PDB file of C-alpha atoms in Angstrom:
ATOM      1  CA  UNK A 220      70.259 101.896 119.196  1.00  0.00           C
ATOM      2  CA  UNK A 221      69.409 102.906 115.672  1.00  0.00           C
ATOM      3  CA  UNK A 222      71.953 105.580 113.938  1.00  0.00           C
ATOM      4  CA  UNK A 223      69.718 105.979 110.791  1.00  0.00           C
ATOM      5  CA  UNK A 224      68.137 104.259 108.393  1.00  0.00           C
ATOM      6  CA  UNK A 225      70.285 101.721 106.825  1.00  0.00           C
ATOM      7  CA  UNK A 226      73.310 103.142 108.086  1.00  0.00           C
ATOM      8  CA  UNK A 227      76.364 101.292 109.832  1.00  0.00           C
ATOM      9  CA  UNK A 228      79.410 102.459 112.100  1.00  0.00           C
ATOM     10  CA  UNK A 229      80.758 105.625 111.053  1.00  0.00           C
ATOM     11  CA  UNK A 230      83.358 107.728 112.204  1.00  0.00           C
ATOM     12  CA  UNK A 231      81.283 111.061 113.036  1.00  0.00           C
ATOM     13  CA  UNK A 232      84.371 113.450 113.476  1.00  0.00           C
ATOM     14  CA  UNK A 233      85.566 112.785 110.089  1.00  0.00           C
ATOM     15  CA  UNK A 234      84.974 116.033 108.163  1.00  0.00           C
ATOM     16  CA  UNK A 235      81.361 115.867 106.339  1.00  0.00           C
ATOM     17  CA  UNK A 236      80.419 112.214 107.542  1.00  0.00           C
ATOM     18  CA  UNK A 237      77.760 113.637 109.695  1.00  0.00           C
ATOM     19  CA  UNK A 238      75.815 115.972 107.022  1.00  0.00           C
ATOM     20  CA  UNK A 239      76.272 113.100 104.493  1.00  0.00           C
ATOM     21  CA  UNK A 240      74.500 110.786 106.922  1.00  0.00           C
ATOM     22  CA  UNK A 241      71.741 113.311 107.651  1.00  0.00           C
ATOM     23  CA  UNK A 242      71.298 114.215 104.121  1.00  0.00           C
ATOM     24  CA  UNK A 243      70.783 110.127 103.138  1.00  0.00           C
ATOM     25  CA  UNK A 244      68.343 109.991 106.071  1.00  0.00           C
ATOM     26  CA  UNK A 245      66.399 112.887 104.941  1.00  0.00           C
ATOM     27  CA  UNK A 246      66.089 111.212 101.468  1.00  0.00           C
ATOM     28  CA  UNK A 247      65.099 107.992 102.900  1.00  0.00           C
ATOM     29  CA  UNK A 248      62.486 109.376 104.954  1.00  0.00           C
ATOM     30  CA  UNK A 249      60.982 111.842 102.250  1.00  0.00           C
ATOM     31  CA  UNK A 250      61.876 115.029 104.414  1.00  0.00           C
ATOM     32  CA  UNK A 251      63.402 117.822 103.112  1.00  0.00           C
ATOM     33  CA  UNK A 252      66.090 119.762 105.002  1.00  0.00           C
ATOM     34  CA  UNK A 253      67.546 123.225 104.261  1.00  0.00           C
ATOM     35  CA  UNK A 254      71.222 122.971 102.539  1.00  0.00           C
ATOM     36  CA  UNK A 255      73.723 122.580 105.395  1.00  0.00           C
ATOM     37  CA  UNK A 256      75.323 125.952 106.492  1.00  0.00           C
ATOM     38  CA  UNK A 257      78.846 125.463 106.346  1.00  0.00           C
ATOM     39  CA  UNK A 258      80.929 123.011 104.354  1.00  0.00           C
ATOM     40  CA  UNK A 259      83.757 121.504 106.724  1.00  0.00           C
ATOM     41  CA  UNK A 260      84.284 119.999 110.220  1.00  0.00           C
ATOM     42  CA  UNK A 261      82.255 117.442 111.851  1.00  0.00           C
ATOM     43  CA  UNK A 262      79.110 119.729 112.523  1.00  0.00           C
ATOM     44  CA  UNK A 263      76.308 119.815 110.751  1.00  0.00           C
ATOM     45  CA  UNK A 264      74.137 123.231 110.737  1.00  0.00           C
ATOM     46  CA  UNK A 265      70.892 124.208 109.222  1.00  0.00           C
ATOM     47  CA  UNK A 266      69.365 127.592 108.898  1.00  0.00           C
ATOM     48  CA  UNK A 267      65.578 128.307 107.887  1.00  0.00           C
ATOM     49  CA  UNK A 268      65.189 130.705 105.004  1.00  0.00           C
ATOM     50  CA  UNK A 269      64.601 134.090 107.007  1.00  0.00           C
ATOM     51  CA  UNK A 270      63.194 133.139 110.201  1.00  0.00           C
ATOM     52  CA  UNK A 271      66.068 133.023 112.265  1.00  0.00           C
ATOM     53  CA  UNK A 272      65.675 129.206 113.075  1.00  0.00           C
ATOM     54  CA  UNK A 273      69.108 127.314 113.133  1.00  0.00           C
ATOM     55  CA  UNK A 274      69.515 123.713 114.310  1.00  0.00           C
ATOM     56  CA  UNK A 275      73.117 122.640 115.198  1.00  0.00           C
ATOM     57  CA  UNK A 276      74.096 118.698 115.203  1.00  0.00           C
ATOM     58  CA  UNK A 277      77.480 117.550 116.177  1.00  0.00           C
ATOM     59  CA  UNK A 278      78.795 114.138 117.346  1.00  0.00           C
ATOM     60  CA  UNK A 279      79.104 113.272 120.544  1.00  0.00           C
ATOM     61  CA  UNK A 280      81.858 110.998 121.732  1.00  0.00           C
ATOM     62  CA  UNK A 281      83.436 110.282 118.392  1.00  0.00           C
ATOM     63  CA  UNK A 282      82.492 106.633 117.728  1.00  0.00           C
ATOM     64  CA  UNK A 283      79.698 106.386 120.309  1.00  0.00           C
ATOM     65  CA  UNK A 284      76.789 107.073 117.813  1.00  0.00           C
ATOM     66  CA  UNK A 285      75.415 109.838 119.900  1.00  0.00           C
ATOM     67  CA  UNK A 286      74.401 113.084 118.487  1.00  0.00           C
ATOM     68  CA  UNK A 287      73.820 116.495 120.393  1.00  0.00           C
ATOM     69  CA  UNK A 288      71.378 118.933 118.931  1.00  0.00           C
ATOM     70  CA  UNK A 289      70.394 122.468 119.568  1.00  0.00           C
ATOM     71  CA  UNK A 290      67.905 124.562 118.364  1.00  0.00           C
ATOM     72  CA  UNK A 291      67.967 128.416 117.898  1.00  0.00           C
ATOM     73  CA  UNK A 292      65.500 131.306 117.308  1.00  0.00           C
ATOM     74  CA  UNK A 293      66.887 134.762 116.056  1.00  0.00           C
ATOM     75  CA  UNK A 294      70.151 133.432 118.574  1.00  0.00           C
ATOM     76  CA  UNK A 295      69.427 132.164 121.762  1.00  0.00           C
ATOM     77  CA  UNK A 296      69.313 128.299 121.827  1.00  0.00           C
ATOM     78  CA  UNK A 297      65.504 127.420 123.261  1.00  0.00           C
ATOM     79  CA  UNK A 298      65.907 123.570 123.089  1.00  0.00           C
ATOM     80  CA  UNK A 299      68.297 120.753 123.268  1.00  0.00           C
ATOM     81  CA  UNK A 300      68.491 116.910 123.085  1.00  0.00           C
ATOM     82  CA  UNK A 301      70.641 113.940 122.335  1.00  0.00           C
ATOM     83  CA  UNK A 302      69.835 110.957 120.635  1.00  0.00           C
ATOM     84  CA  UNK A 303      71.405 108.132 118.972  1.00  0.00           C
ATOM     85  CA  UNK A 304      68.874 107.943 116.362  1.00  0.00           C
ATOM     86  CA  UNK A 305      69.681 109.960 113.010  1.00  0.00           C
ATOM     87  CA  UNK A 306      66.264 109.675 111.885  1.00  0.00           C
ATOM     88  CA  UNK A 307      65.086 111.619 114.962  1.00  0.00           C
ATOM     89  CA  UNK A 308      67.311 114.157 114.445  1.00  0.00           C
ATOM     90  CA  UNK A 309      66.371 114.674 110.945  1.00  0.00           C
ATOM     91  CA  UNK A 310      62.566 114.753 111.862  1.00  0.00           C
ATOM     92  CA  UNK A 311      63.346 117.481 114.538  1.00  0.00           C
ATOM     93  CA  UNK A 312      65.511 119.408 112.238  1.00  0.00           C
ATOM     94  CA  UNK A 313      62.823 119.492 109.436  1.00  0.00           C
ATOM     95  CA  UNK A 314      60.168 120.408 111.991  1.00  0.00           C
ATOM     96  CA  UNK A 315      62.199 123.262 113.354  1.00  0.00           C
ATOM     97  CA  UNK A 316      63.478 124.856 110.377  1.00  0.00           C
ATOM     98  CA  UNK A 317      60.221 124.198 108.711  1.00  0.00           C
ATOM     99  CA  UNK A 318      58.529 126.580 111.222  1.00  0.00           C
ATOM    100  CA  UNK A 319      57.059 124.007 113.984  1.00  0.00           C
ATOM    101  CA  UNK A 320      56.943 125.421 117.338  1.00  0.00           C
ATOM    102  CA  UNK A 321      58.752 123.757 120.253  1.00  0.00           C
ATOM    103  CA  UNK A 322      56.237 121.653 121.318  1.00  0.00           C
ATOM    104  CA  UNK A 323      55.153 120.264 117.811  1.00  0.00           C
ATOM    105  CA  UNK A 324      59.261 119.842 117.488  1.00  0.00           C
ATOM    106  CA  UNK A 325      58.846 117.634 120.437  1.00  0.00           C
ATOM    107  CA  UNK A 326      55.897 115.666 119.369  1.00  0.00           C
ATOM    108  CA  UNK A 327      57.646 114.714 116.305  1.00  0.00           C
ATOM    109  CA  UNK A 328      60.903 113.955 117.987  1.00  0.00           C
ATOM    110  CA  UNK A 329      60.654 112.892 121.708  1.00  0.00           C
ATOM    111  CA  UNK A 330      64.214 113.635 122.581  1.00  0.00           C
ATOM    112  CA  UNK A 331      64.166 117.258 122.295  1.00  0.00           C
ATOM    113  CA  UNK A 332      64.131 119.251 125.530  1.00  0.00           C
ATOM    114  CA  UNK A 333      63.259 122.900 126.826  1.00  0.00           C
ATOM    115  CA  UNK A 334      62.562 124.820 129.751  1.00  0.00           C
ATOM    116  CA  UNK A 335      59.010 126.704 130.431  1.00  0.00           C
ATOM    117  CA  UNK A 336      60.824 129.893 129.827  1.00  0.00           C
ATOM    118  CA  UNK A 337      61.614 129.028 126.002  1.00  0.00           C
ATOM    119  CA  UNK A 338      57.922 128.409 125.472  1.00  0.00           C
ATOM    120  CA  UNK A 339      57.265 132.029 126.960  1.00  0.00           C
ATOM    121  CA  UNK A 340      59.953 133.374 124.955  1.00  0.00           C
ATOM    122  CA  UNK A 341      58.617 131.846 121.645  1.00  0.00           C
ATOM    123  CA  UNK A 342      55.274 133.430 122.066  1.00  0.00           C
ATOM    124  CA  UNK A 343      56.458 136.666 123.067  1.00  0.00           C
ATOM    125  CA  UNK A 344      60.301 137.489 123.004  1.00  0.00           C
ATOM    126  CA  UNK A 345      61.588 138.411 126.789  1.00  0.00           C
ATOM    127  CA  UNK A 346      63.411 141.474 127.456  1.00  0.00           C
ATOM    128  CA  UNK A 347      67.238 141.399 127.238  1.00  0.00           C
ATOM    129  CA  UNK A 348      67.866 141.225 130.494  1.00  0.00           C
ATOM    130  CA  UNK A 349      65.043 138.557 131.518  1.00  0.00           C
ATOM    131  CA  UNK A 350      66.398 136.339 128.519  1.00  0.00           C
ATOM    132  CA  UNK A 351      69.981 136.342 129.439  1.00  0.00           C
ATOM    133  CA  UNK A 352      68.783 135.272 132.982  1.00  0.00           C
ATOM    134  CA  UNK A 353      66.816 132.378 131.636  1.00  0.00           C
ATOM    135  CA  UNK A 354      69.637 131.164 129.426  1.00  0.00           C
ATOM    136  CA  UNK A 355      72.490 131.385 132.291  1.00  0.00           C
ATOM    137  CA  UNK A 356      70.122 129.526 134.478  1.00  0.00           C
ATOM    138  CA  UNK A 357      69.052 127.162 132.013  1.00  0.00           C
ATOM    139  CA  UNK A 358      72.524 125.706 131.688  1.00  0.00           C
ATOM    140  CA  UNK A 359      72.549 123.506 134.646  1.00  0.00           C
ATOM    141  CA  UNK A 360      70.272 121.362 132.602  1.00  0.00           C
ATOM    142  CA  UNK A 361      72.749 120.963 129.426  1.00  0.00           C
ATOM    143  CA  UNK A 362      76.611 119.692 129.536  1.00  0.00           C
ATOM    144  CA  UNK A 363      79.084 120.759 130.603  1.00  0.00           C
ATOM    145  CA  UNK A 364      77.502 123.510 133.039  1.00  0.00           C
ATOM    146  CA  UNK A 365      75.548 120.712 134.656  1.00  0.00           C
ATOM    147  CA  UNK A 366      78.934 119.789 136.486  1.00  0.00           C
ATOM    148  CA  UNK A 367      78.889 123.034 137.816  1.00  0.00           C
ATOM    149  CA  UNK A 368      76.058 123.270 140.775  1.00  0.00           C
ATOM    150  CA  UNK A 369      78.019 125.729 142.650  1.00  0.00           C
ATOM    151  CA  UNK A 370      78.054 128.280 139.802  1.00  0.00           C
ATOM    152  CA  UNK A 371      74.181 127.558 139.464  1.00  0.00           C
ATOM    153  CA  UNK A 372      73.410 128.002 142.854  1.00  0.00           C
ATOM    154  CA  UNK A 373      75.387 131.727 142.845  1.00  0.00           C
ATOM    155  CA  UNK A 374      72.991 132.582 139.741  1.00  0.00           C
ATOM    156  CA  UNK A 375      69.714 131.313 141.519  1.00  0.00           C
ATOM    157  CA  UNK A 376      70.328 132.933 144.668  1.00  0.00           C
ATOM    158  CA  UNK A 377      71.176 136.217 142.756  1.00  0.00           C
ATOM    159  CA  UNK A 378      68.096 135.768 140.675  1.00  0.00           C
ATOM    160  CA  UNK A 379      65.916 135.480 143.871  1.00  0.00           C
ATOM    161  CA  UNK A 380      66.724 139.044 144.982  1.00  0.00           C
ATOM    162  CA  UNK A 381      64.478 141.695 142.992  1.00  0.00           C
ATOM    163  CA  UNK A 382      67.258 144.333 142.764  1.00  0.00           C
ATOM    164  CA  UNK A 383      69.790 141.858 141.040  1.00  0.00           C
ATOM    165  CA  UNK A 384      67.104 140.420 139.044  1.00  0.00           C
ATOM    166  CA  UNK A 385      66.713 143.719 137.016  1.00  0.00           C
ATOM    167  CA  UNK A 386      70.651 143.988 136.397  1.00  0.00           C
ATOM    168  CA  UNK A 387      72.377 142.162 133.688  1.00  0.00           C
ATOM    169  CA  UNK A 388      74.334 139.127 134.777  1.00  0.00           C
ATOM    170  CA  UNK A 389      77.850 138.602 133.747  1.00  0.00           C
ATOM    171  CA  UNK A 390      79.862 135.632 133.820  1.00  0.00           C
ATOM    172  CA  UNK A 391      83.520 135.022 133.662  1.00  0.00           C
ATOM    173  CA  UNK A 392      85.236 131.717 134.260  1.00  0.00           C
ATOM    174  CA  UNK A 393      81.837 130.784 136.469  1.00  0.00           C
ATOM    175  CA  UNK A 394      82.149 134.124 138.553  1.00  0.00           C
ATOM    176  CA  UNK A 395      79.175 136.293 138.461  1.00  0.00           C
ATOM    177  CA  UNK A 396      78.960 140.327 138.539  1.00  0.00           C
ATOM    178  CA  UNK A 397      76.221 142.723 137.325  1.00  0.00           C
ATOM    179  CA  UNK A 398      76.289 145.644 134.840  1.00  0.00           C
ATOM    180  CA  UNK A 399      73.347 148.591 134.583  1.00  0.00           C
ATOM    181  CA  UNK A 400      74.035 148.436 130.807  1.00  0.00           C
ATOM    182  CA  UNK A 401      72.350 145.969 128.379  1.00  0.00           C
ATOM    183  CA  UNK A 402      74.428 146.688 125.509  1.00  0.00           C
ATOM    184  CA  UNK A 403      77.948 147.531 126.801  1.00  0.00           C
ATOM    185  CA  UNK A 404      77.780 145.443 130.409  1.00  0.00           C
ATOM    186  CA  UNK A 405      81.605 145.796 130.625  1.00  0.00           C
ATOM    187  CA  UNK A 406      81.358 149.561 131.052  1.00  0.00           C
ATOM    188  CA  UNK A 407      78.707 149.743 133.434  1.00  0.00           C
ATOM    189  CA  UNK A 408      79.439 147.376 135.796  1.00  0.00           C
ATOM    190  CA  UNK A 409      78.091 147.708 139.657  1.00  0.00           C
ATOM    191  CA  UNK A 410      78.718 146.191 143.058  1.00  0.00           C
ATOM    192  CA  UNK A 411      80.999 143.168 144.115  1.00  0.00           C
ATOM    193  CA  UNK A 412      81.934 140.058 141.938  1.00  0.00           C
ATOM    194  CA  UNK A 413      80.818 136.557 143.058  1.00  0.00           C
ATOM    195  CA  UNK A 414      83.254 133.912 142.985  1.00  0.00           C
ATOM    196  CA  UNK A 415      81.867 130.068 143.420  1.00  0.00           C
ATOM    197  CA  UNK A 416      84.914 128.574 143.938  1.00  0.00           C
ATOM    198  CA  UNK A 417      86.829 130.354 146.240  1.00  0.00           C
ATOM    199  CA  UNK A 418      88.986 128.247 148.505  1.00  0.00           C
ATOM    200  CA  UNK A 419      86.208 125.739 148.620  1.00  0.00           C
ATOM    201  CA  UNK A 420      83.877 128.559 149.855  1.00  0.00           C
ATOM    202  CA  UNK A 421      81.549 131.278 148.097  1.00  0.00           C
ATOM    203  CA  UNK A 422      83.864 134.559 147.786  1.00  0.00           C
ATOM    204  CA  UNK A 423      82.732 138.140 147.410  1.00  0.00           C
ATOM    205  CA  UNK A 424      85.462 140.631 145.671  1.00  0.00           C
ATOM    206  CA  UNK A 425      85.744 144.181 144.990  1.00  0.00           C
ATOM    207  CA  UNK A 426      88.384 145.363 142.298  1.00  0.00           C
ATOM    208  CA  UNK A 427      90.407 142.521 142.803  1.00  0.00           C
ATOM    209  CA  UNK A 428      90.262 142.281 146.710  1.00  0.00           C
ATOM    210  CA  UNK A 429      88.473 139.663 148.794  1.00  0.00           C
ATOM    211  CA  UNK A 430      85.702 141.186 150.690  1.00  0.00           C
ATOM    212  CA  UNK A 431      84.529 137.788 152.407  1.00  0.00           C
ATOM    213  CA  UNK A 432      84.114 133.979 151.916  1.00  0.00           C
ATOM    214  CA  UNK A 433      80.501 132.486 152.975  1.00  0.00           C
ATOM    215  CA  UNK A 434      79.466 128.795 153.233  1.00  0.00           C
ATOM    216  CA  UNK A 435      76.700 129.402 151.315  1.00  0.00           C
ATOM    217  CA  UNK A 436      75.549 131.299 147.838  1.00  0.00           C
ATOM    218  CA  UNK A 437      72.715 133.071 149.651  1.00  0.00           C
ATOM    219  CA  UNK A 438      75.243 134.726 152.398  1.00  0.00           C
ATOM    220  CA  UNK A 439      77.465 135.694 149.421  1.00  0.00           C
ATOM    221  CA  UNK A 440      74.551 137.420 147.430  1.00  0.00           C
ATOM    222  CA  UNK A 441      72.993 139.278 150.243  1.00  0.00           C
ATOM    223  CA  UNK A 442      76.671 140.801 150.915  1.00  0.00           C
ATOM    224  CA  UNK A 443      76.575 141.917 147.570  1.00  0.00           C
ATOM    225  CA  UNK A 444      73.182 143.195 147.789  1.00  0.00           C
ATOM    226  CA  UNK A 445      73.838 145.264 150.787  1.00  0.00           C
ATOM    227  CA  UNK A 446      76.582 147.232 149.204  1.00  0.00           C
ATOM    228  CA  UNK A 447      74.601 148.153 146.130  1.00  0.00           C
ATOM    229  CA  UNK A 448      74.282 152.035 145.619  1.00  0.00           C
ATOM    230  CA  UNK A 449      71.204 153.332 146.732  1.00  0.00           C
ATOM    231  CA  UNK A 450      68.108 153.981 143.993  1.00  0.00           C
ATOM    232  CA  UNK A 451      69.627 151.311 142.014  1.00  0.00           C
ATOM    233  CA  UNK A 452      67.545 151.339 138.513  1.00  0.00           C
ATOM    234  CA  UNK A 453      66.766 148.617 136.131  1.00  0.00           C
ATOM    235  CA  UNK A 454      69.283 148.010 133.209  1.00  0.00           C
ATOM    236  CA  UNK A 455      68.489 150.104 130.139  1.00  0.00           C
TER     237      UNK A 455
END
């Protein structure tokens, strides 16, 4: 596993070690990176000159020589990947912060992963509700959320219901509830709360009291839909 051009084993948790290694690797490859955003800790972050593109790199597992890289566009993380090759990290960072699209960035650094919704959002930004759903559903493909299939099952079952898909989904400790407000979801909660981990079952609660516990996420979601107020409109 290659950790960069001419670099040996390094304790990547050491303050500034990753940023320094990425800078040296960029020089050796003849690529330009923006100045790191921030000067302390083991993270390395790079931001473009104004397009809202950000790359975050951090060491995964101390001395294991693996790096986790996230790619953001005006806030949301659209792509993600892990690699043990600092040169790949540099190529991906230079591409993304230089204005390359998701497909081009992956062509230059194949470790980069993204889902179909991210390509759609890149071409034409999704609405806030649809983007929030996409981001939450996407987390099953990324650690640590890939260790929570029950929480994902609740999200997927809720998204399959058109009336819930129009509402803003809100998570708290993997529990899921819904809001009619985009800007202030905490002030416009509607319906019951779904608990993916409720005594080994899927729980449906309202105002701190249990309504039911079901064997499947779909059954729990059906109870939430049945209890929604009539004529519930889309989030605004």
